[in-house]
mmCIF file of C-alpha atoms in Angstrom:
data_model
loop_
_atom_site.group_PDB
_atom_site.id
_atom_site.type_symbol
_atom_site.label_atom_id
_atom_site.label_comp_id
_atom_site.label_asym_id
_atom_site.label_seq_id
_atom_site.Cartn_x
_atom_site.Cartn_y
_atom_site.Cartn_z
ATOM 1 C CA UNK A 1 -27.460 -26.791 -38.602
ATOM 2 C CA UNK A 2 -30.271 -29.246 -36.723
ATOM 3 C CA UNK A 3 -30.675 -32.685 -35.559
ATOM 4 C CA UNK A 4 -34.217 -34.617 -36.063
ATOM 5 C CA UNK A 5 -35.460 -35.738 -32.519
ATOM 6 C CA UNK A 6 -38.719 -38.537 -32.723
ATOM 7 C CA UNK A 7 -40.492 -39.568 -29.740
ATOM 8 C CA UNK A 8 -41.330 -43.246 -28.285
ATOM 9 C CA UNK A 9 -43.885 -43.843 -30.892
ATOM 10 C CA UNK A 10 -42.736 -41.607 -33.970
ATOM 11 C CA UNK A 11 -45.581 -39.656 -33.404
ATOM 12 C CA UNK A 12 -44.070 -36.315 -33.501
ATOM 13 C CA UNK A 13 -40.437 -34.664 -34.628
ATOM 14 C CA UNK A 14 -39.262 -31.847 -33.247
ATOM 15 C CA UNK A 15 -35.964 -29.799 -34.227
ATOM 16 C CA UNK A 16 -33.580 -28.820 -31.908
ATOM 17 C CA UNK A 17 -30.892 -26.399 -32.630
ATOM 18 C CA UNK A 18 -27.185 -27.719 -32.704
ATOM 19 C CA UNK A 19 -25.810 -24.278 -32.284
ATOM 20 C CA UNK A 20 -27.723 -22.009 -30.977
ATOM 21 C CA UNK A 21 -25.574 -20.408 -28.868
ATOM 22 C CA UNK A 22 -22.837 -19.762 -31.589
ATOM 23 C CA UNK A 23 -25.632 -18.296 -33.713
ATOM 24 C CA UNK A 24 -26.551 -16.082 -30.825
ATOM 25 C CA UNK A 25 -23.023 -14.936 -30.360
ATOM 26 C CA UNK A 26 -22.589 -14.482 -34.135
ATOM 27 C CA UNK A 27 -25.632 -12.344 -34.127
ATOM 28 C CA UNK A 28 -24.672 -10.171 -31.197
ATOM 29 C CA UNK A 29 -20.759 -9.834 -32.927
ATOM 30 C CA UNK A 30 -22.803 -8.415 -36.032
ATOM 31 C CA UNK A 31 -25.425 -6.266 -34.398
ATOM 32 C CA UNK A 32 -22.121 -4.381 -32.183
ATOM 33 C CA UNK A 33 -19.480 -4.857 -33.926
ATOM 34 C CA UNK A 34 -18.733 -1.157 -33.682
ATOM 35 C CA UNK A 35 -18.627 -1.073 -29.764
ATOM 36 C CA UNK A 36 -15.902 -4.046 -30.088
ATOM 37 C CA UNK A 37 -13.798 -2.655 -32.950
ATOM 38 C CA UNK A 38 -13.411 0.294 -29.714
ATOM 39 C CA UNK A 39 -13.077 -1.224 -27.084
ATOM 40 C CA UNK A 40 -10.683 -4.071 -28.669
ATOM 41 C CA UNK A 41 -8.292 -1.252 -30.327
ATOM 42 C CA UNK A 42 -8.603 0.785 -27.455
ATOM 43 C CA UNK A 43 -7.131 -2.087 -25.394
ATOM 44 C CA UNK A 44 -4.478 -3.025 -27.855
ATOM 45 C CA UNK A 45 -2.788 0.516 -27.996
ATOM 46 C CA UNK A 46 -3.133 0.696 -24.054
ATOM 47 C CA UNK A 47 -1.925 -2.804 -23.146
ATOM 48 C CA UNK A 48 0.301 -2.667 -26.161
ATOM 49 C CA UNK A 49 3.768 -2.471 -23.585
ATOM 50 C CA UNK A 50 2.322 -5.335 -21.651
ATOM 51 C CA UNK A 51 1.980 -7.305 -24.737
ATOM 52 C CA UNK A 52 4.517 -7.338 -26.727
ATOM 53 C CA UNK A 53 7.495 -5.394 -24.700
ATOM 54 C CA UNK A 54 6.773 -7.816 -21.404
ATOM 55 C CA UNK A 55 6.531 -4.419 -19.508
ATOM 56 C CA UNK A 56 3.928 -4.424 -16.748
ATOM 57 C CA UNK A 57 2.409 -1.647 -14.649
ATOM 58 C CA UNK A 58 3.753 -1.154 -11.406
ATOM 59 C CA UNK A 59 4.092 1.202 -8.759
ATOM 60 C CA UNK A 60 6.269 -0.091 -6.628
ATOM 61 C CA UNK A 61 9.365 2.149 -7.635
ATOM 62 C CA UNK A 62 8.234 4.569 -5.087
ATOM 63 C CA UNK A 63 9.714 1.979 -2.587
ATOM 64 C CA UNK A 64 13.281 3.061 -3.488
ATOM 65 C CA UNK A 65 12.495 6.563 -1.431
ATOM 66 C CA UNK A 66 12.651 4.237 1.510
ATOM 67 C CA UNK A 67 14.845 2.339 3.371
ATOM 68 C CA UNK A 68 16.033 -0.426 3.041
ATOM 69 C CA UNK A 69 14.962 -0.208 -0.294
ATOM 70 C CA UNK A 70 16.580 3.303 -0.851
ATOM 71 C CA UNK A 71 19.942 1.446 0.423
ATOM 72 C CA UNK A 72 20.155 -1.323 -1.741
ATOM 73 C CA UNK A 73 18.153 0.450 -5.086
ATOM 74 C CA UNK A 74 17.771 4.449 -4.835
ATOM 75 C CA UNK A 75 16.549 6.448 -7.177
ATOM 76 C CA UNK A 76 13.841 8.530 -7.979
ATOM 77 C CA UNK A 77 10.286 6.571 -9.213
ATOM 78 C CA UNK A 78 8.568 7.613 -12.326
ATOM 79 C CA UNK A 79 5.807 8.967 -10.760
ATOM 80 C CA UNK A 80 6.057 9.849 -7.249
ATOM 81 C CA UNK A 81 2.241 10.366 -6.322
ATOM 82 C CA UNK A 82 1.471 7.028 -6.641
ATOM 83 C CA UNK A 83 2.675 6.717 -3.173
ATOM 84 C CA UNK A 84 -0.355 5.150 -1.376
ATOM 85 C CA UNK A 85 -0.442 2.266 -3.107
ATOM 86 C CA UNK A 86 3.117 1.106 -2.955
ATOM 87 C CA UNK A 87 3.587 2.139 1.004
ATOM 88 C CA UNK A 88 0.099 0.852 2.143
ATOM 89 C CA UNK A 89 -2.039 -1.090 -0.038
ATOM 90 C CA UNK A 90 0.852 -3.240 -1.183
ATOM 91 C CA UNK A 91 1.259 -5.060 1.698
ATOM 92 C CA UNK A 92 -2.746 -5.448 2.198
ATOM 93 C CA UNK A 93 -2.734 -7.186 -1.492
ATOM 94 C CA UNK A 94 0.491 -9.177 -0.545
ATOM 95 C CA UNK A 95 -1.471 -10.701 2.773
ATOM 96 C CA UNK A 96 -4.549 -11.226 0.800
ATOM 97 C CA UNK A 97 -2.602 -13.329 -1.648
ATOM 98 C CA UNK A 98 -0.805 -15.101 0.709
ATOM 99 C CA UNK A 99 -3.368 -15.496 3.154
ATOM 100 C CA UNK A 100 -0.856 -14.636 5.951
ATOM 101 C CA UNK A 101 -3.131 -13.362 8.914
ATOM 102 C CA UNK A 102 -5.844 -11.503 6.329
ATOM 103 C CA UNK A 103 -8.126 -11.209 9.318
ATOM 104 C CA UNK A 104 -6.402 -10.272 11.847
ATOM 105 C CA UNK A 105 -5.064 -6.583 12.758
ATOM 106 C CA UNK A 106 -1.607 -5.503 12.290
ATOM 107 C CA UNK A 107 -0.780 -2.303 13.192
ATOM 108 C CA UNK A 108 2.364 -2.177 10.812
ATOM 109 C CA UNK A 109 0.604 -3.049 7.993
ATOM 110 C CA UNK A 110 -1.696 -0.981 5.328
ATOM 111 C CA UNK A 111 -1.162 2.300 7.952
ATOM 112 C CA UNK A 112 -2.637 0.335 10.534
ATOM 113 C CA UNK A 113 -5.727 0.203 8.850
ATOM 114 C CA UNK A 114 -7.517 -3.266 9.613
ATOM 115 C CA UNK A 115 -7.203 -6.089 6.482
ATOM 116 C CA UNK A 116 -9.730 -8.115 5.211
ATOM 117 C CA UNK A 117 -11.948 -7.204 7.747
ATOM 118 C CA UNK A 118 -12.516 -3.929 7.033
ATOM 119 C CA UNK A 119 -13.498 -2.071 3.707
ATOM 120 C CA UNK A 120 -11.240 0.833 4.595
ATOM 121 C CA UNK A 121 -8.352 -1.912 3.392
ATOM 122 C CA UNK A 122 -10.485 -1.115 -0.065
ATOM 123 C CA UNK A 123 -8.832 -5.049 -1.471
ATOM 124 C CA UNK A 124 -12.562 -6.570 -0.620
ATOM 125 C CA UNK A 125 -13.669 -4.271 -4.085
ATOM 126 C CA UNK A 126 -13.924 -6.874 -6.826
ATOM 127 C CA UNK A 127 -11.775 -4.316 -9.437
ATOM 128 C CA UNK A 128 -8.801 -5.148 -6.472
ATOM 129 C CA UNK A 129 -9.681 -9.010 -4.766
ATOM 130 C CA UNK A 130 -10.148 -11.086 -8.201
ATOM 131 C CA UNK A 131 -6.808 -9.505 -9.776
ATOM 132 C CA UNK A 132 -4.819 -10.317 -6.923
ATOM 133 C CA UNK A 133 -6.205 -13.700 -6.076
ATOM 134 C CA UNK A 134 -5.861 -14.839 -9.876
ATOM 135 C CA UNK A 135 -3.425 -13.438 -11.117
ATOM 136 C CA UNK A 136 0.639 -13.412 -10.247
ATOM 137 C CA UNK A 137 1.748 -10.680 -7.857
ATOM 138 C CA UNK A 138 3.159 -8.944 -10.401
ATOM 139 C CA UNK A 139 0.453 -8.545 -12.780
ATOM 140 C CA UNK A 140 -2.286 -7.378 -10.121
ATOM 141 C CA UNK A 141 -1.793 -3.914 -10.952
ATOM 142 C CA UNK A 142 -2.496 -4.408 -14.792
ATOM 143 C CA UNK A 143 -5.494 -6.687 -14.093
ATOM 144 C CA UNK A 144 -7.056 -3.865 -12.077
ATOM 145 C CA UNK A 145 -6.326 -1.316 -15.056
ATOM 146 C CA UNK A 146 -7.954 -3.843 -17.192
ATOM 147 C CA UNK A 147 -10.718 -4.697 -15.327
ATOM 148 C CA UNK A 148 -11.680 -0.727 -14.577
ATOM 149 C CA UNK A 149 -11.360 -0.039 -18.288
ATOM 150 C CA UNK A 150 -13.675 -2.901 -19.604
ATOM 151 C CA UNK A 151 -16.252 -2.730 -17.046
ATOM 152 C CA UNK A 152 -17.308 0.706 -17.277
ATOM 153 C CA UNK A 153 -17.395 0.842 -20.980
ATOM 154 C CA UNK A 154 -19.546 -2.954 -21.038
ATOM 155 C CA UNK A 155 -21.931 -0.860 -18.780
ATOM 156 C CA UNK A 156 -21.474 2.557 -20.442
ATOM 157 C CA UNK A 157 -22.024 0.879 -23.757
ATOM 158 C CA UNK A 158 -25.282 -0.604 -22.418
ATOM 159 C CA UNK A 159 -26.604 2.629 -20.851
ATOM 160 C CA UNK A 160 -26.357 4.846 -23.569
ATOM 161 C CA UNK A 161 -28.432 1.812 -25.935
ATOM 162 C CA UNK A 162 -30.885 2.118 -23.226
ATOM 163 C CA UNK A 163 -31.079 5.596 -23.523
ATOM 164 C CA UNK A 164 -31.898 5.059 -27.557
ATOM 165 C CA UNK A 165 -28.320 5.940 -28.730
ATOM 166 C CA UNK A 166 -26.938 4.126 -31.768
ATOM 167 C CA UNK A 167 -24.324 2.081 -32.299
ATOM 168 C CA UNK A 168 -21.752 4.262 -32.732
ATOM 169 C CA UNK A 169 -22.602 7.144 -30.706
ATOM 170 C CA UNK A 170 -22.931 4.619 -27.622
ATOM 171 C CA UNK A 171 -19.517 3.285 -28.346
ATOM 172 C CA UNK A 172 -17.753 6.824 -28.503
ATOM 173 C CA UNK A 173 -19.527 7.566 -25.304
ATOM 174 C CA UNK A 174 -18.990 4.786 -23.557
ATOM 175 C CA UNK A 175 -15.345 5.131 -24.714
ATOM 176 C CA UNK A 176 -15.134 8.607 -23.870
ATOM 177 C CA UNK A 177 -16.318 7.696 -20.191
ATOM 178 C CA UNK A 178 -14.414 4.869 -19.363
ATOM 179 C CA UNK A 179 -11.292 6.336 -20.786
ATOM 180 C CA UNK A 180 -11.387 9.551 -20.076
ATOM 181 C CA UNK A 181 -8.289 10.984 -18.057
ATOM 182 C CA UNK A 182 -10.108 11.927 -14.618
ATOM 183 C CA UNK A 183 -10.767 8.421 -14.639
ATOM 184 C CA UNK A 184 -6.922 7.250 -15.359
ATOM 185 C CA UNK A 185 -5.277 8.883 -13.124
ATOM 186 C CA UNK A 186 -7.230 7.311 -9.845
ATOM 187 C CA UNK A 187 -7.785 3.769 -11.960
ATOM 188 C CA UNK A 188 -5.365 2.385 -8.541
ATOM 189 C CA UNK A 189 -6.834 4.461 -5.794
ATOM 190 C CA UNK A 190 -9.605 3.061 -4.099
ATOM 191 C CA UNK A 191 -11.629 5.774 -5.164
ATOM 192 C CA UNK A 192 -12.130 4.850 -8.537
ATOM 193 C CA UNK A 193 -13.567 1.636 -7.364
ATOM 194 C CA UNK A 194 -16.709 3.296 -6.553
ATOM 195 C CA UNK A 195 -16.483 5.562 -9.408
ATOM 196 C CA UNK A 196 -15.964 3.102 -12.230
ATOM 197 C CA UNK A 197 -19.139 1.447 -11.811
ATOM 198 C CA UNK A 198 -21.380 4.275 -12.216
ATOM 199 C CA UNK A 199 -21.974 3.690 -16.090
ATOM 200 C CA UNK A 200 -23.591 -0.124 -13.987
ATOM 201 C CA UNK A 201 -25.813 2.165 -11.986
ATOM 202 C CA UNK A 202 -27.424 4.366 -14.897
ATOM 203 C CA UNK A 203 -28.173 1.229 -16.614
ATOM 204 C CA UNK A 204 -30.164 -0.303 -14.179
ATOM 205 C CA UNK A 205 -31.794 2.655 -13.080
ATOM 206 C CA UNK A 206 -32.467 3.706 -16.738
ATOM 207 C CA UNK A 207 -33.706 -0.207 -17.108
ATOM 208 C CA UNK A 208 -35.536 -0.102 -14.216
ATOM 209 C CA UNK A 209 -37.312 2.803 -14.653
ATOM 210 C CA UNK A 210 -38.514 2.196 -18.523
ATOM 211 C CA UNK A 211 -40.053 -0.892 -16.913
ATOM 212 C CA UNK A 212 -37.961 -3.249 -18.027
ATOM 213 C CA UNK A 213 -36.964 -6.118 -15.753
ATOM 214 C CA UNK A 214 -34.168 -5.921 -13.558
ATOM 215 C CA UNK A 215 -31.781 -8.562 -11.947
ATOM 216 C CA UNK A 216 -32.026 -9.055 -8.385
ATOM 217 C CA UNK A 217 -28.849 -10.490 -8.450
ATOM 218 C CA UNK A 218 -27.216 -7.886 -10.283
ATOM 219 C CA UNK A 219 -28.949 -5.228 -8.093
ATOM 220 C CA UNK A 220 -27.183 -6.893 -5.247
ATOM 221 C CA UNK A 221 -23.724 -7.306 -7.132
ATOM 222 C CA UNK A 222 -23.870 -3.539 -7.302
ATOM 223 C CA UNK A 223 -24.640 -2.640 -4.034
ATOM 224 C CA UNK A 224 -22.158 -4.655 -2.301
ATOM 225 C CA UNK A 225 -19.846 -3.280 -4.529
ATOM 226 C CA UNK A 226 -19.954 0.231 -3.965
ATOM 227 C CA UNK A 227 -20.332 -0.729 -0.019
ATOM 228 C CA UNK A 228 -16.670 -2.139 0.101
ATOM 229 C CA UNK A 229 -14.830 -0.163 -2.779
ATOM 230 C CA UNK A 230 -13.005 2.056 0.612
ATOM 231 C CA UNK A 231 -13.855 5.651 -0.775
ATOM 232 C CA UNK A 232 -17.213 7.287 1.162
ATOM 233 C CA UNK A 233 -17.248 10.658 -1.028
ATOM 234 C CA UNK A 234 -17.505 8.650 -4.483
ATOM 235 C CA UNK A 235 -20.363 6.249 -2.949
ATOM 236 C CA UNK A 236 -22.153 9.691 -2.250
ATOM 237 C CA UNK A 237 -21.919 11.401 -5.303
ATOM 238 C CA UNK A 238 -22.676 8.178 -7.296
ATOM 239 C CA UNK A 239 -25.782 7.790 -4.950
ATOM 240 C CA UNK A 240 -26.681 11.503 -5.506
ATOM 241 C CA UNK A 241 -26.444 11.227 -9.061
ATOM 242 C CA UNK A 242 -28.567 8.304 -8.452
ATOM 243 C CA UNK A 243 -31.573 9.822 -6.792
ATOM 244 C CA UNK A 244 -31.582 12.950 -9.770
ATOM 245 C CA UNK A 245 -31.753 10.502 -12.969
ATOM 246 C CA UNK A 246 -34.039 8.409 -11.376
ATOM 247 C CA UNK A 247 -36.361 11.397 -10.242
ATOM 248 C CA UNK A 248 -35.888 12.684 -14.062
ATOM 249 C CA UNK A 249 -36.495 9.217 -15.423
ATOM 250 C CA UNK A 250 -39.631 9.203 -13.346
ATOM 251 C CA UNK A 251 -40.968 12.555 -14.231
ATOM 252 C CA UNK A 252 -40.413 11.965 -18.438
ATOM 253 C CA UNK A 253 -41.957 8.321 -18.252
ATOM 254 C CA UNK A 254 -44.820 9.064 -15.763
ATOM 255 C CA UNK A 255 -44.611 6.055 -13.709
ATOM 256 C CA UNK A 256 -43.305 4.124 -11.387
ATOM 257 C CA UNK A 257 -42.603 0.252 -11.680
ATOM 258 C CA UNK A 258 -42.812 -0.451 -7.991
ATOM 259 C CA UNK A 259 -42.472 -3.755 -8.773
ATOM 260 C CA UNK A 260 -38.976 -3.157 -10.394
ATOM 261 C CA UNK A 261 -38.572 -0.910 -7.955
ATOM 262 C CA UNK A 262 -38.548 -3.151 -4.638
ATOM 263 C CA UNK A 263 -36.522 -5.344 -6.463
ATOM 264 C CA UNK A 264 -33.576 -3.556 -6.696
ATOM 265 C CA UNK A 265 -33.992 -2.360 -2.846
ATOM 266 C CA UNK A 266 -34.465 -5.646 -1.756
ATOM 267 C CA UNK A 267 -31.220 -6.265 -3.741
ATOM 268 C CA UNK A 268 -29.390 -3.495 -2.252
ATOM 269 C CA UNK A 269 -30.987 -4.364 1.335
ATOM 270 C CA UNK A 270 -29.298 -8.274 1.283
ATOM 271 C CA UNK A 271 -26.058 -6.285 -0.395
ATOM 272 C CA UNK A 272 -25.701 -3.567 2.995
ATOM 273 C CA UNK A 273 -26.419 -6.795 5.624
ATOM 274 C CA UNK A 274 -23.886 -8.526 3.682
ATOM 275 C CA UNK A 275 -21.026 -5.540 3.808
ATOM 276 C CA UNK A 276 -22.760 -4.557 7.493
ATOM 277 C CA UNK A 277 -19.703 -6.492 9.266
ATOM 278 C CA UNK A 278 -17.091 -5.302 6.781
ATOM 279 C CA UNK A 279 -18.610 -1.690 6.647
ATOM 280 C CA UNK A 280 -19.247 -1.115 10.722
ATOM 281 C CA UNK A 281 -15.059 -1.088 11.445
ATOM 282 C CA UNK A 282 -14.402 1.569 8.205
ATOM 283 C CA UNK A 283 -17.284 4.175 9.672
ATOM 284 C CA UNK A 284 -15.549 4.065 12.902
ATOM 285 C CA UNK A 285 -12.510 4.688 12.053
ATOM 286 C CA UNK A 286 -13.215 7.936 9.684
ATOM 287 C CA UNK A 287 -15.624 8.721 12.758
ATOM 288 C CA UNK A 288 -12.366 8.412 14.927
ATOM 289 C CA UNK A 289 -10.334 10.343 12.803
ATOM 290 C CA UNK A 290 -12.184 13.224 12.058
ATOM 291 C CA UNK A 291 -12.273 12.106 8.096
ATOM 292 C CA UNK A 292 -15.612 13.653 7.983
ATOM 293 C CA UNK A 293 -15.442 16.681 9.646
ATOM 294 C CA UNK A 294 -12.280 17.609 7.457
ATOM 295 C CA UNK A 295 -14.867 17.007 4.580
ATOM 296 C CA UNK A 296 -17.179 19.525 5.746
ATOM 297 C CA UNK A 297 -16.759 22.531 4.174
ATOM 298 C CA UNK A 298 -14.510 20.926 1.378
ATOM 299 C CA UNK A 299 -16.776 22.242 -1.722
ATOM 300 C CA UNK A 300 -16.925 26.078 -0.100
ATOM 301 C CA UNK A 301 -12.700 26.351 0.674
ATOM 302 C CA UNK A 302 -11.484 24.171 -2.272
ATOM 303 C CA UNK A 303 -12.196 24.595 -5.672
ATOM 304 C CA UNK A 304 -10.640 25.326 -9.586
ATOM 305 C CA UNK A 305 -9.805 28.564 -10.745
ATOM 306 C CA UNK A 306 -11.114 29.686 -13.807
ATOM 307 C CA UNK A 307 -8.565 28.981 -15.997
ATOM 308 C CA UNK A 308 -7.927 25.646 -14.637
ATOM 309 C CA UNK A 309 -10.657 24.704 -17.283
ATOM 310 C CA UNK A 310 -7.220 24.678 -19.778
ATOM 311 C CA UNK A 311 -6.443 21.549 -18.452
ATOM 312 C CA UNK A 312 -9.346 19.731 -19.861
ATOM 313 C CA UNK A 313 -7.821 19.670 -22.746
ATOM 314 C CA UNK A 314 -4.132 19.724 -22.126
ATOM 315 C CA UNK A 315 -3.322 17.324 -19.116
ATOM 316 C CA UNK A 316 0.298 18.423 -18.782
ATOM 317 C CA UNK A 317 0.046 22.220 -18.618
ATOM 318 C CA UNK A 318 0.470 22.128 -15.394
ATOM 319 C CA UNK A 319 3.874 19.780 -15.482
ATOM 320 C CA UNK A 320 3.928 16.048 -16.203
ATOM 321 C CA UNK A 321 5.075 14.041 -13.014
ATOM 322 C CA UNK A 322 6.691 11.112 -15.313
ATOM 323 C CA UNK A 323 9.139 13.421 -16.678
ATOM 324 C CA UNK A 324 10.011 14.452 -13.129
ATOM 325 C CA UNK A 325 9.075 18.063 -13.932
ATOM 326 C CA UNK A 326 5.880 19.693 -12.240
ATOM 327 C CA UNK A 327 5.321 23.372 -12.402
ATOM 328 C CA UNK A 328 2.068 23.178 -10.214
ATOM 329 C CA UNK A 329 -0.639 25.785 -9.249
ATOM 330 C CA UNK A 330 -0.431 27.507 -5.525
ATOM 331 C CA UNK A 331 -3.876 28.340 -6.180
ATOM 332 C CA UNK A 332 -5.098 24.509 -6.049
ATOM 333 C CA UNK A 333 -3.526 24.004 -2.373
ATOM 334 C CA UNK A 334 -4.130 20.616 -1.253
ATOM 335 C CA UNK A 335 -4.995 19.643 -5.252
ATOM 336 C CA UNK A 336 -1.246 21.083 -6.154
ATOM 337 C CA UNK A 337 -0.577 17.626 -7.403
ATOM 338 C CA UNK A 338 -1.084 16.004 -10.709
ATOM 339 C CA UNK A 339 -3.812 13.237 -9.348
ATOM 340 C CA UNK A 340 -6.019 15.544 -8.093
ATOM 341 C CA UNK A 341 -5.166 18.365 -10.473
ATOM 342 C CA UNK A 342 -6.090 16.392 -13.597
ATOM 343 C CA UNK A 343 -9.574 16.704 -15.410
ATOM 344 C CA UNK A 344 -8.907 15.820 -18.650
ATOM 345 C CA UNK A 345 -11.608 14.844 -21.075
ATOM 346 C CA UNK A 346 -9.962 15.312 -24.817
ATOM 347 C CA UNK A 347 -10.824 17.538 -27.589
ATOM 348 C CA UNK A 348 -12.878 15.602 -29.681
ATOM 349 C CA UNK A 349 -15.197 14.014 -26.491
ATOM 350 C CA UNK A 350 -15.532 18.399 -25.884
ATOM 351 C CA UNK A 351 -16.387 18.843 -29.244
ATOM 352 C CA UNK A 352 -19.232 16.408 -29.519
ATOM 353 C CA UNK A 353 -21.031 17.748 -27.070
ATOM 354 C CA UNK A 354 -22.376 20.326 -29.328
ATOM 355 C CA UNK A 355 -23.775 17.841 -31.672
ATOM 356 C CA UNK A 356 -25.484 15.913 -28.708
ATOM 357 C CA UNK A 357 -27.362 18.711 -27.703
ATOM 358 C CA UNK A 358 -29.266 18.433 -31.527
ATOM 359 C CA UNK A 359 -29.220 14.439 -31.332
ATOM 360 C CA UNK A 360 -33.042 13.956 -31.168
ATOM 361 C CA UNK A 361 -32.325 10.115 -29.965
ATOM 362 C CA UNK A 362 -30.615 11.309 -26.815
ATOM 363 C CA UNK A 363 -33.582 11.504 -24.545
ATOM 364 C CA UNK A 364 -31.863 12.569 -21.430
ATOM 365 C CA UNK A 365 -29.505 15.095 -23.231
ATOM 366 C CA UNK A 366 -30.901 18.352 -21.269
ATOM 367 C CA UNK A 367 -30.972 16.504 -17.867
ATOM 368 C CA UNK A 368 -27.123 15.857 -18.281
ATOM 369 C CA UNK A 369 -26.600 19.359 -20.004
ATOM 370 C CA UNK A 370 -27.920 20.899 -16.176
ATOM 371 C CA UNK A 371 -26.383 17.614 -14.208
ATOM 372 C CA UNK A 372 -22.899 18.873 -15.815
ATOM 373 C CA UNK A 373 -23.578 22.695 -15.812
ATOM 374 C CA UNK A 374 -24.157 22.247 -11.765
ATOM 375 C CA UNK A 375 -21.117 20.123 -11.248
ATOM 376 C CA UNK A 376 -19.045 22.760 -13.190
ATOM 377 C CA UNK A 377 -19.836 25.193 -11.072
ATOM 378 C CA UNK A 378 -19.391 23.403 -8.268
ATOM 379 C CA UNK A 379 -15.641 22.343 -9.446
ATOM 380 C CA UNK A 380 -14.847 26.150 -10.253
ATOM 381 C CA UNK A 381 -16.297 27.797 -6.537
ATOM 382 C CA UNK A 382 -19.865 29.082 -7.990
ATOM 383 C CA UNK A 383 -20.767 30.329 -4.339
ATOM 384 C CA UNK A 384 -24.238 29.555 -4.159
ATOM 385 C CA UNK A 385 -23.661 25.727 -5.999
ATOM 386 C CA UNK A 386 -20.991 25.413 -3.957
ATOM 387 C CA UNK A 387 -22.645 26.065 -0.967
ATOM 388 C CA UNK A 388 -25.954 24.073 -2.263
ATOM 389 C CA UNK A 389 -23.863 20.708 -2.274
ATOM 390 C CA UNK A 390 -21.561 21.361 0.560
ATOM 391 C CA UNK A 391 -25.027 21.131 2.459
ATOM 392 C CA UNK A 392 -25.920 17.396 1.200
ATOM 393 C CA UNK A 393 -24.724 14.696 3.081
ATOM 394 C CA UNK A 394 -22.338 12.821 1.849
#
């Protein structure tokens, strides 16, 4: 529907769209209806208890282990591995919500980690900051999960479409990516603040290396979000993945888009300058605590036994803490707990790998096959690969 607008001397007539935005929105919905259907159904199923049963995701029952809470309401928490969120980050989030001393250090709050002014607190990540600020406090964990499911799905879908996969394969891939068990068990931990941004990073690199325009603001926001995510190892993993993917695309496309690359580097530089005052206290903290030295040989000393591959299909083969049952496996050493032992992907995503190898529209499939094989070899202790990965900075 349009309106006709005439100029002062009636010499010309221009048609101005009245519903242009609605038309574009309608077209986008029709074009991407498969992706919308998938993510809407996933959200309805996942958040069904919150929507229809007034139940929220919360780890605060862990506090029943400790006094004075244990004296008032003793009990066994549903999942004791959710300890960190309740006993450290919860207090920091409360400081952020109420603005009571957020900019001041309190050695008795958050395990002594500097609060709002350090990324070590992890409350500056957009995935934590906005749910805490905008939602009632009892809903903040639900808000975190809502973001950490939908943001990687959105960028994962855009990335796979950028790689010229069809709408249905891209939607299936994005859902497998954002809903994988290995993500799910870490959704409330700082490590996933960076992990859920991997699809956005891959989308930006793919668009960049294909010579398309990228947003300076998106580059800066993405770099800043990584910098304040609060978990150095997952930042390093993402950085190495991004570098290798960019090199692969540069060789495949036989071009280097200098202008767009400069824009991305500029955005990252601006983000680094903004984040520097927040990052430096955290860098100082991990140096003083020996964190880096403790991880120096992590790749060689800690790996899964080969039979642990069964956990890709069966997440509860070693027990289920929610049912207060954990058999465990002593060979896992420090990873002998549900969170760090979980590598669940599911039967369907693994089966889809086979036809994906023959899908010619997936132009990067062999790069990701090799990349995934190297990661698997490192996870399961192949000596040569583990030594090579362990020597990489970060």
